[in-house]
């Protein structure tokens, strides 16, 4: 906890005309504050580890280590060392956790793909630095130099984030959010104004994650791609990022938060001199003594900063609207004015303290839709036609592949007094989507939160059972599907109805689904056949998934 320096607050910000300052701490107040500081046992406890920065680990990521291994599990975290060997929990984690695949793909390509819908943004945020304290002495007609009256710098503004209802895209977010710096203090005991905060409003369902500077990552990845033939996804999974982390609790050895570090001055530094310079002061014993005491104040400031400058490794999930904005970057503290350094020995303190620096970091804003059910299928299976039939959503429908270029969510109500549920339609998956073929698997984020998945197959295709296997594979394998409630929809049952082969296709799928305990239903979305049964089964799947 910071042992705050003495200050009478009642008259802050009001200008005192031609009277002796009465808002400044008296020498005795300052003496008492400084003597409390000198009793501190903290000095020297903290190591220099706060100078360590996060970064891409070049040694781990040489091209020879790149293989065609399956995609690494996202969020994989390898603990390298823990306290007391190091001050922080040192971890390594794949770069894919701290950058955006979509950002690294061609920007233009993605714009046309998305038709204006934006579900991922990399944003630079900066909190304001604290204003500087000021060196000033009271003056009036009768006195050339009076007691010190230099005010404190104002605190820097912070960056906040909040989730609000009614937004459904990240398109309107700016690329940079900068909170303003605190103003410097002034004569007559005036404290500088506090820097303005910034508030980033995002749709409910957004996850805010800490990430590396996108430009640096892009340059690095481009270089790596020139040197070897690995796909972008493979590269992002193989390149490791070194991070300094902390646990949720002081002694926790399990990393939960990334420790961020400011570029502020060292404890005991950050002095501003006026009249006589630093060299002059450093030679004086009284200044050295004071500096030693103020070191403890700085130590507390740094500790408070380190506590505040922690960000959850897996991000902040804004899955409900935020009642109170969440601070993601805190502004720097304002520096002390010279009136705090008046003591019985130091009558003319010609020095003040600088404000503490703000923080500049990059964050990845990722929108993950909140729908009860996720509709997945190969391109052209008829997902959009189904959603059109059963809900208020009006997705694009076409007989060409990838008509759906961005997710859409429909609400389905089965009548008064009956619960309603939501369904998300995402672009079609193809074999190799997880290796970025077709529209890739980036859109799966929109069904990740749904506990119920509706797999749509087209009976028009020659081997719909093989399509089902492709879906299972691209969705993460049978084990992943076992964690969800699954409903399989065999669409386009109207085609070739008389052909015994059509019945055979359906039976093969049904018997596989039976072995997995999955429900299955044949329909014709185009002709509206069996839609009531489909709705009933979807409602059951949604309710079961809510219970899961
Ligand atoms: N005969 C028949 N055609 C259908 C049926 N359902 C959809 N279609 C047609 O199949 C084509 C594709 O339908 P969409 O709903 O756009 O398919 P999708 O799965 O959303 O396609 P993507 O956007 O590529 O993912 C359209 O021409 C539809 O009219 C059906 O039950 N029977």
XYZ file of C-alpha atoms and ligand atoms in Angstrom:
580
model
C 0.000 0.000 0.000
C 1.262 3.483 -0.808
C 1.977 5.619 2.227
C 0.542 8.812 0.838
C 2.269 12.040 1.478
C 0.476 14.615 3.609
C -1.814 17.054 1.873
C -4.762 19.183 2.866
C -7.284 18.564 0.151
C -10.048 21.048 0.853
C -8.571 23.917 -1.124
C -7.164 22.033 -4.083
C -7.613 23.766 -7.404
C -8.439 27.146 -5.887
C -5.995 29.946 -6.448
C -4.829 31.699 -3.294
C -4.269 35.360 -3.944
C -1.522 37.139 -2.056
C -1.747 34.998 1.041
C 0.713 32.538 2.474
C -0.119 29.061 1.159
C -2.141 27.160 3.693
C -2.894 24.091 1.605
C 0.666 22.818 1.537
C 1.876 20.280 4.107
C 3.901 21.852 6.894
C 7.520 20.914 7.479
C 6.452 18.852 10.496
C 3.919 16.921 8.383
C 6.592 16.171 5.813
C 9.082 15.160 8.535
C 6.579 12.708 9.926
C 5.799 11.270 6.478
C 9.486 10.887 5.619
C 10.291 9.263 8.946
C 7.530 6.714 8.306
C 9.079 6.001 4.923
C 12.513 5.442 6.402
C 11.035 2.669 8.565
C 10.238 0.665 5.461
C 11.727 -2.798 5.224
C 10.937 -3.224 1.517
C 13.838 -1.509 -0.111
C 15.951 -3.866 -2.126
C 13.422 -6.735 -1.993
C 12.406 -6.366 -5.581
C 14.780 -7.696 -8.191
C 15.418 -6.189 -11.564
C 13.145 -8.734 -13.170
C 10.553 -6.070 -13.884
C 12.762 -5.027 -16.731
C 12.164 -8.324 -18.532
C 9.938 -7.963 -21.552
C 7.650 -10.421 -23.314
C 8.648 -11.520 -26.752
C 8.909 -14.089 -29.447
C 11.398 -16.767 -28.589
C 13.729 -16.963 -31.549
C 15.695 -19.909 -30.235
C 12.584 -22.111 -30.037
C 11.278 -21.194 -33.410
C 13.958 -22.243 -35.849
C 12.576 -23.538 -39.088
C 13.862 -27.070 -38.543
C 11.482 -27.509 -35.636
C 8.521 -26.863 -37.899
C 6.777 -30.027 -38.786
C 3.499 -31.065 -40.254
C 2.317 -31.952 -36.793
C -1.383 -31.444 -36.099
C -2.351 -28.051 -34.788
C -1.228 -27.511 -31.233
C -3.878 -27.267 -28.642
C -4.747 -23.630 -28.308
C -3.836 -22.102 -24.968
C -0.977 -24.556 -24.450
C 1.239 -23.127 -21.742
C 4.636 -24.490 -20.780
C 5.989 -23.420 -17.399
C 9.741 -22.776 -17.635
C 10.533 -21.569 -14.132
C 8.689 -20.462 -11.029
C 9.482 -18.371 -7.939
C 11.668 -18.416 -5.903
C 14.071 -19.229 -8.784
C 12.623 -16.290 -10.730
C 10.524 -13.340 -9.616
C 7.718 -14.268 -11.965
C 6.357 -17.483 -13.409
C 8.205 -17.717 -16.706
C 6.074 -19.443 -19.352
C 6.186 -20.195 -23.048
C 3.077 -20.403 -25.166
C 2.409 -20.642 -28.933
C 2.207 -17.367 -30.825
C -1.272 -18.363 -32.054
C -2.566 -17.449 -28.593
C -1.278 -13.890 -28.874
C -2.028 -12.826 -32.401
C -4.826 -13.047 -34.928
C -4.685 -15.476 -37.795
C -7.168 -13.362 -39.768
C -5.046 -10.246 -39.323
C -2.006 -11.997 -40.725
C -3.915 -13.210 -43.761
C -4.291 -10.689 -46.550
C -6.359 -7.774 -45.267
C -8.090 -7.140 -48.584
C -9.094 -10.770 -48.940
C -10.677 -10.714 -45.520
C -12.600 -7.495 -46.182
C -14.312 -8.996 -49.224
C -14.924 -12.209 -47.335
C -16.646 -10.457 -44.525
C -18.757 -7.952 -46.354
C -18.261 -5.385 -43.624
C -18.819 -7.775 -40.710
C -15.863 -7.547 -38.323
C -15.394 -10.108 -35.592
C -11.749 -9.580 -34.714
C -9.722 -6.420 -34.143
C -6.182 -5.730 -32.974
C -6.157 -2.453 -31.094
C -3.425 -0.302 -29.627
C -4.259 1.138 -26.206
C -2.271 3.597 -24.161
C -2.963 4.900 -20.677
C -1.846 8.427 -19.816
C 1.357 9.275 -17.968
C 1.101 11.187 -14.716
C 1.867 14.927 -14.855
C 5.067 16.213 -13.269
C 5.219 17.818 -9.867
C 6.408 21.412 -9.971
C 9.140 23.450 -8.267
C 7.723 26.780 -7.148
C 7.994 29.135 -4.146
C 5.402 31.453 -2.768
C 6.065 35.120 -3.590
C 4.360 38.383 -2.768
C 5.229 42.045 -2.528
C 6.904 41.639 0.831
C 8.743 38.402 0.153
C 11.012 37.455 -2.757
C 10.988 33.810 -1.827
C 8.511 32.136 0.485
C 7.738 28.528 1.325
C 7.542 25.948 -1.480
C 4.139 25.844 -3.140
C 4.683 23.574 -6.189
C 1.594 21.390 -6.800
C 1.467 17.721 -7.769
C 1.014 16.418 -11.293
C -2.406 14.984 -12.141
C -2.794 11.209 -12.622
C -2.857 9.908 -16.193
C -6.152 8.699 -17.682
C -6.933 4.959 -17.823
C -8.345 2.739 -20.554
C -11.607 0.951 -19.788
C -13.678 -1.575 -21.655
C -17.371 -2.389 -21.375
C -19.774 -4.727 -23.153
C -23.052 -3.202 -24.261
C -26.250 -4.670 -25.693
C -27.277 -3.603 -29.181
C -23.852 -3.842 -30.840
C -23.185 -6.842 -33.086
C -19.883 -6.100 -34.783
C -16.453 -4.728 -33.917
C -16.403 -2.662 -37.124
C -16.840 0.652 -35.355
C -13.892 0.231 -33.005
C -10.951 2.558 -33.628
C -7.464 1.200 -34.244
C -5.970 3.195 -31.362
C -7.310 4.353 -28.019
C -5.172 6.816 -26.111
C -6.070 8.171 -22.687
C -4.663 11.630 -22.005
C -1.728 12.420 -19.764
C -2.225 14.119 -16.418
C -1.342 17.819 -16.424
C 1.720 19.114 -14.622
C 1.251 20.756 -11.248
C 1.505 24.549 -10.953
C 2.472 27.271 -8.497
C 0.129 28.234 -5.671
C -0.241 24.572 -4.700
C -2.254 23.782 -7.778
C -2.450 20.121 -8.706
C -2.559 19.286 -12.405
C -5.838 18.060 -13.851
C -6.337 14.314 -14.140
C -5.956 12.887 -17.657
C -9.168 11.907 -19.422
C -10.031 8.202 -19.420
C -11.137 6.379 -22.556
C -13.921 3.851 -22.690
C -14.096 1.170 -25.390
C -17.608 -0.157 -25.918
C -17.878 -3.612 -27.484
C -20.694 -6.069 -28.209
C -21.670 -8.588 -25.550
C -19.791 -11.807 -26.375
C -16.434 -10.101 -26.972
C -13.256 -11.546 -25.489
C -10.435 -9.086 -24.870
C -6.995 -10.700 -25.042
C -3.524 -9.290 -24.598
C -1.483 -9.670 -27.799
C 1.884 -8.817 -29.304
C 2.349 -5.795 -31.562
C 0.740 -6.936 -34.853
C 3.270 -5.180 -37.102
C 6.200 -6.883 -35.400
C 4.493 -10.278 -35.585
C 3.649 -9.770 -39.269
C 7.276 -8.927 -40.144
C 8.561 -11.873 -38.169
C 6.064 -14.342 -39.632
C 6.701 -13.060 -43.192
C 10.403 -13.700 -42.681
C 9.748 -17.179 -41.331
C 7.457 -17.989 -44.241
C 10.187 -17.069 -46.707
C 12.544 -19.474 -44.975
C 10.262 -22.514 -44.900
C 7.149 -23.929 -46.464
C 5.040 -24.339 -43.335
C 1.509 -22.996 -43.393
C 0.663 -19.878 -41.433
C -1.284 -21.869 -38.851
C 1.607 -24.288 -38.357
C 3.999 -21.375 -37.896
C 1.784 -19.686 -35.333
C 1.540 -22.923 -33.398
C 5.281 -23.603 -33.501
C 6.682 -20.167 -32.678
C 6.798 -19.734 -28.924
C 6.272 -16.531 -26.960
C 8.091 -15.997 -23.655
C 5.993 -14.402 -20.955
C 6.402 -13.297 -17.358
C 3.286 -14.299 -15.476
C 1.811 -14.264 -12.011
C -0.629 -16.555 -10.282
C -4.034 -15.495 -9.055
C -2.675 -15.363 -5.512
C 0.697 -14.249 -4.223
C 2.186 -17.718 -3.720
C 0.340 -19.356 -6.618
C 2.654 -21.282 -8.952
C -0.023 -21.607 -11.640
C 0.146 -18.778 -14.170
C -3.119 -16.887 -14.544
C -2.092 -13.338 -15.479
C 0.495 -11.771 -17.784
C 2.609 -9.220 -15.961
C 2.908 -5.959 -17.898
C 5.796 -3.594 -17.245
C 5.976 0.197 -17.499
C 8.966 2.137 -18.589
C 9.007 4.328 -15.471
C 12.007 5.549 -13.513
C 13.785 3.355 -10.962
C 12.961 3.738 -7.282
C 14.685 6.849 -5.931
C 15.029 8.407 -9.394
C 12.712 10.640 -11.450
C 13.746 13.975 -9.905
C 13.210 17.323 -11.618
C 15.640 20.048 -10.551
C 15.355 23.798 -10.903
C 18.138 26.328 -10.298
C 20.725 23.826 -9.078
C 21.229 20.709 -11.138
C 21.216 17.004 -10.317
C 25.003 16.894 -9.813
C 24.838 19.625 -7.165
C 22.084 17.843 -5.295
C 23.660 14.402 -5.493
C 26.693 15.747 -3.645
C 24.600 16.948 -0.720
C 24.189 14.597 2.196
C 20.746 15.970 3.047
C 19.515 15.195 -0.459
C 20.959 11.689 -0.391
C 19.171 11.093 2.890
C 15.892 12.377 1.498
C 16.341 10.347 -1.675
C 16.802 7.155 0.326
C 13.519 7.810 2.128
C 11.616 8.685 -1.032
C 12.890 5.430 -2.560
C 10.470 3.658 -0.284
C 7.593 5.799 -1.562
C 8.606 4.926 -5.147
C 8.846 1.274 -4.200
C 5.248 1.307 -3.007
C 4.166 3.115 -6.177
C 5.864 0.506 -8.346
C 4.335 -2.337 -6.326
C 0.867 -0.825 -6.758
C 1.505 -0.466 -10.494
C 2.682 -4.070 -10.787
C -0.474 -5.250 -9.019
C -2.668 -3.231 -11.391
C -0.717 -4.062 -14.554
C -1.760 -7.685 -14.812
C -3.924 -9.065 -17.549
C -5.588 -12.514 -17.589
C -3.634 -14.850 -19.925
C -6.812 -16.148 -21.546
C -8.389 -12.716 -21.711
C -11.484 -11.147 -20.256
C -14.691 -12.748 -21.449
C -17.410 -10.099 -21.711
C -20.265 -12.574 -22.111
C -22.786 -10.388 -20.310
C -23.263 -6.641 -20.432
C -20.830 -4.900 -18.099
C -22.318 -3.046 -15.137
C -19.095 -1.221 -14.350
C -16.403 -0.558 -16.990
C -13.330 -2.746 -16.540
C -9.936 -1.042 -16.408
C -7.482 -2.704 -18.800
C -4.663 -0.130 -18.574
C -4.214 2.132 -15.596
C -2.878 5.667 -15.934
C 0.424 6.695 -14.308
C 0.480 8.482 -10.963
C 1.229 12.207 -10.907
C 4.602 13.343 -9.485
C 5.007 15.175 -6.174
C 5.430 18.949 -6.132
C 8.275 20.520 -4.163
C 6.026 21.473 -1.246
C 6.276 17.844 -0.072
C 10.018 18.162 0.439
C 10.025 21.094 2.860
C 11.584 19.845 6.109
C 13.310 21.447 9.070
C 16.608 20.981 7.240
C 15.519 21.550 3.635
C 13.967 25.008 3.558
C 14.170 25.596 -0.209
C 13.573 22.326 -2.023
C 14.432 23.104 -5.634
C 13.265 19.739 -6.862
C 10.044 17.838 -7.532
C 9.176 14.391 -8.872
C 8.236 13.338 -12.405
C 4.923 11.657 -13.108
C 4.906 7.883 -13.607
C 4.637 6.611 -17.154
C 1.468 5.153 -18.630
C 1.327 1.803 -20.432
C 1.099 1.054 -24.131
C -0.134 -2.402 -25.076
C -1.987 -4.179 -27.857
C -5.213 -6.045 -27.326
C -7.109 -8.426 -29.530
C -10.877 -8.020 -29.448
C -12.565 -11.206 -30.555
C -16.323 -11.436 -30.954
C -17.740 -14.869 -30.190
C -21.449 -15.012 -30.842
C -23.728 -16.098 -28.059
C -26.150 -18.569 -29.566
C -27.738 -21.647 -28.006
C -27.182 -23.728 -31.138
C -24.530 -23.595 -33.843
C -25.460 -24.643 -37.382
C -22.544 -26.293 -39.224
C -22.269 -28.035 -42.549
C -20.361 -28.254 -45.800
C -20.993 -25.423 -48.274
C -24.378 -25.642 -50.030
C -25.840 -28.086 -47.491
C -28.745 -25.694 -46.998
C -27.949 -24.128 -43.605
C -29.107 -20.666 -44.594
C -32.312 -22.047 -46.122
C -33.003 -23.845 -42.837
C -32.345 -20.719 -40.768
C -34.564 -18.756 -43.142
C -37.381 -21.271 -42.695
C -37.282 -21.473 -38.935
C -36.258 -18.036 -37.686
C -36.422 -14.296 -38.179
C -32.880 -14.225 -39.634
C -32.551 -13.580 -43.380
C -29.147 -14.957 -44.419
C -28.113 -14.964 -48.084
C -29.089 -18.114 -49.989
C -27.547 -19.218 -53.273
C -26.833 -22.359 -55.210
C -23.139 -21.538 -55.271
C -20.739 -22.393 -52.461
C -19.858 -19.963 -49.648
C -22.925 -17.770 -50.042
C -22.656 -17.295 -46.302
C -19.646 -15.092 -45.720
C -20.298 -14.029 -42.159
C -22.181 -15.495 -39.222
C -25.815 -14.645 -38.682
C -27.947 -15.381 -35.663
C -31.645 -16.134 -35.698
C -34.054 -16.314 -32.785
C -36.585 -19.103 -32.780
C -39.756 -18.884 -30.781
C -42.073 -21.867 -30.657
C -45.013 -19.848 -29.359
C -46.299 -17.966 -26.338
C -45.334 -19.551 -23.025
C -42.675 -21.632 -24.764
C -38.978 -20.871 -24.378
C -37.164 -19.385 -27.365
C -33.617 -20.172 -28.458
C -31.003 -18.700 -30.790
C -29.167 -20.343 -33.679
C -25.916 -19.182 -35.325
C -25.270 -19.903 -39.021
C -21.604 -19.810 -40.039
C -19.847 -20.155 -43.420
C -19.534 -23.701 -44.745
C -16.673 -25.945 -43.654
C -14.691 -28.017 -46.158
C -12.055 -30.744 -45.812
C -8.850 -29.005 -44.765
C -10.647 -25.976 -43.283
C -8.463 -26.363 -40.204
C -5.499 -25.917 -42.557
C -7.116 -22.694 -43.819
C -8.759 -24.090 -46.923
C -12.030 -22.445 -47.985
C -13.086 -19.914 -45.381
C -10.905 -21.639 -42.756
C -12.064 -22.400 -39.242
C -11.825 -18.882 -37.861
C -15.610 -18.687 -37.899
C -15.905 -21.594 -35.519
C -15.436 -19.038 -32.751
C -19.089 -18.136 -33.310
C -20.313 -21.582 -32.334
C -17.657 -22.286 -29.698
C -19.848 -20.965 -26.905
C -22.877 -22.997 -28.067
C -23.292 -26.259 -26.218
C -25.544 -27.641 -28.930
C -24.369 -28.194 -32.496
C -26.648 -28.934 -35.441
C -24.742 -30.705 -38.224
C -26.398 -30.186 -41.595
C -25.832 -32.747 -44.364
C -27.129 -32.679 -47.910
C -28.702 -35.921 -49.169
C -28.109 -34.531 -52.673
C -24.418 -35.405 -52.285
C -23.185 -38.855 -53.290
C -21.696 -39.748 -49.901
C -23.254 -37.694 -47.097
C -21.787 -40.138 -44.543
C -18.316 -39.086 -45.751
C -19.390 -35.421 -45.401
C -20.323 -36.163 -41.802
C -16.820 -37.534 -41.167
C -15.286 -34.377 -42.689
C -17.412 -32.245 -40.375
C -16.412 -34.294 -37.332
C -12.743 -34.001 -38.234
C -12.812 -30.265 -38.942
C -14.774 -29.568 -35.773
C -12.008 -31.060 -33.659
C -12.687 -34.825 -33.705
C -15.257 -37.097 -32.118
C -13.949 -36.384 -28.584
C -14.738 -32.683 -28.977
C -18.214 -33.475 -30.270
C -18.836 -35.692 -27.273
C -18.724 -32.533 -25.130
C -21.682 -31.078 -27.099
C -25.313 -32.012 -27.670
C -25.495 -33.029 -31.333
C -28.416 -33.065 -33.772
C -27.809 -34.273 -37.343
C -30.081 -32.840 -40.049
C -30.307 -34.653 -43.395
C -31.468 -31.877 -45.717
C -32.641 -31.997 -49.344
C -34.615 -35.172 -48.651
C -36.953 -34.063 -51.460
C -34.345 -34.842 -54.114
C -34.573 -38.228 -55.752
C -37.110 -39.393 -53.227
C -38.114 -42.519 -55.151
C -34.526 -43.702 -55.568
C -33.689 -46.532 -53.070
C -30.178 -45.129 -52.953
C -31.492 -42.006 -51.199
C -32.995 -44.131 -48.424
C -29.715 -46.039 -48.122
C -27.786 -42.769 -47.599
C -30.121 -41.728 -44.797
C -30.003 -45.175 -43.132
C -26.190 -45.203 -43.110
C -26.113 -41.831 -41.372
C -28.829 -42.845 -38.924
C -27.036 -46.004 -37.860
C -23.782 -44.082 -37.277
C -25.660 -41.426 -35.256
C -27.325 -44.153 -33.187
C -23.907 -45.480 -32.163
C -23.017 -41.980 -30.936
C -26.368 -41.334 -29.256
C -27.081 -38.407 -31.605
C -30.535 -37.463 -32.757
C -31.126 -37.329 -36.526
C -33.899 -35.887 -38.688
C -34.538 -35.888 -42.483
C -36.011 -32.645 -43.885
C -36.508 -30.552 -46.974
C -35.795 -26.965 -46.043
C -36.738 -25.754 -49.508
C -40.187 -27.372 -49.445
C -40.687 -26.873 -45.739
C -41.108 -30.602 -45.086
C -40.556 -31.999 -41.583
C -39.763 -28.506 -40.292
C -42.026 -28.883 -37.237
C -40.201 -32.045 -36.205
C -36.883 -30.292 -36.799
C -37.959 -27.388 -34.573
C -39.029 -29.764 -31.850
C -35.677 -31.574 -31.962
C -33.727 -28.313 -32.096
C -35.634 -26.978 -29.087
C -34.823 -30.194 -27.183
C -31.157 -29.948 -28.204
C -31.053 -26.293 -27.076
C -32.678 -27.090 -23.728
C -30.415 -30.113 -23.148
C -27.371 -28.021 -24.051
C -28.383 -25.333 -21.554
C -28.530 -28.001 -18.837
C -25.134 -29.426 -19.856
N -33.838 -29.290 -53.464
C -33.493 -28.657 -52.360
N -32.644 -27.614 -52.445
C -32.306 -26.983 -51.298
C -32.816 -27.395 -50.047
N -32.279 -26.571 -49.091
C -31.485 -25.703 -49.739
N -31.497 -25.922 -51.052
C -30.745 -25.180 -52.084
O -29.375 -25.402 -51.891
C -28.631 -24.229 -52.235
C -27.742 -23.829 -51.096
O -28.518 -23.421 -49.997
P -27.950 -22.465 -48.841
O -29.022 -22.393 -47.804
O -27.411 -21.216 -49.389
O -26.751 -23.366 -48.334
P -25.652 -23.021 -47.241
O -25.365 -24.295 -46.512
O -26.081 -21.879 -46.428
O -24.436 -22.666 -48.184
P -23.096 -21.830 -47.866
O -23.484 -20.416 -47.798
O -22.197 -22.150 -49.010
O -22.539 -22.340 -46.570
C -29.672 -23.175 -52.577
O -29.813 -23.119 -53.977
C -30.937 -23.693 -51.960
O -32.094 -23.271 -52.640
C -33.725 -28.496 -49.995
O -34.225 -28.930 -48.979
N -34.024 -29.095 -51.205
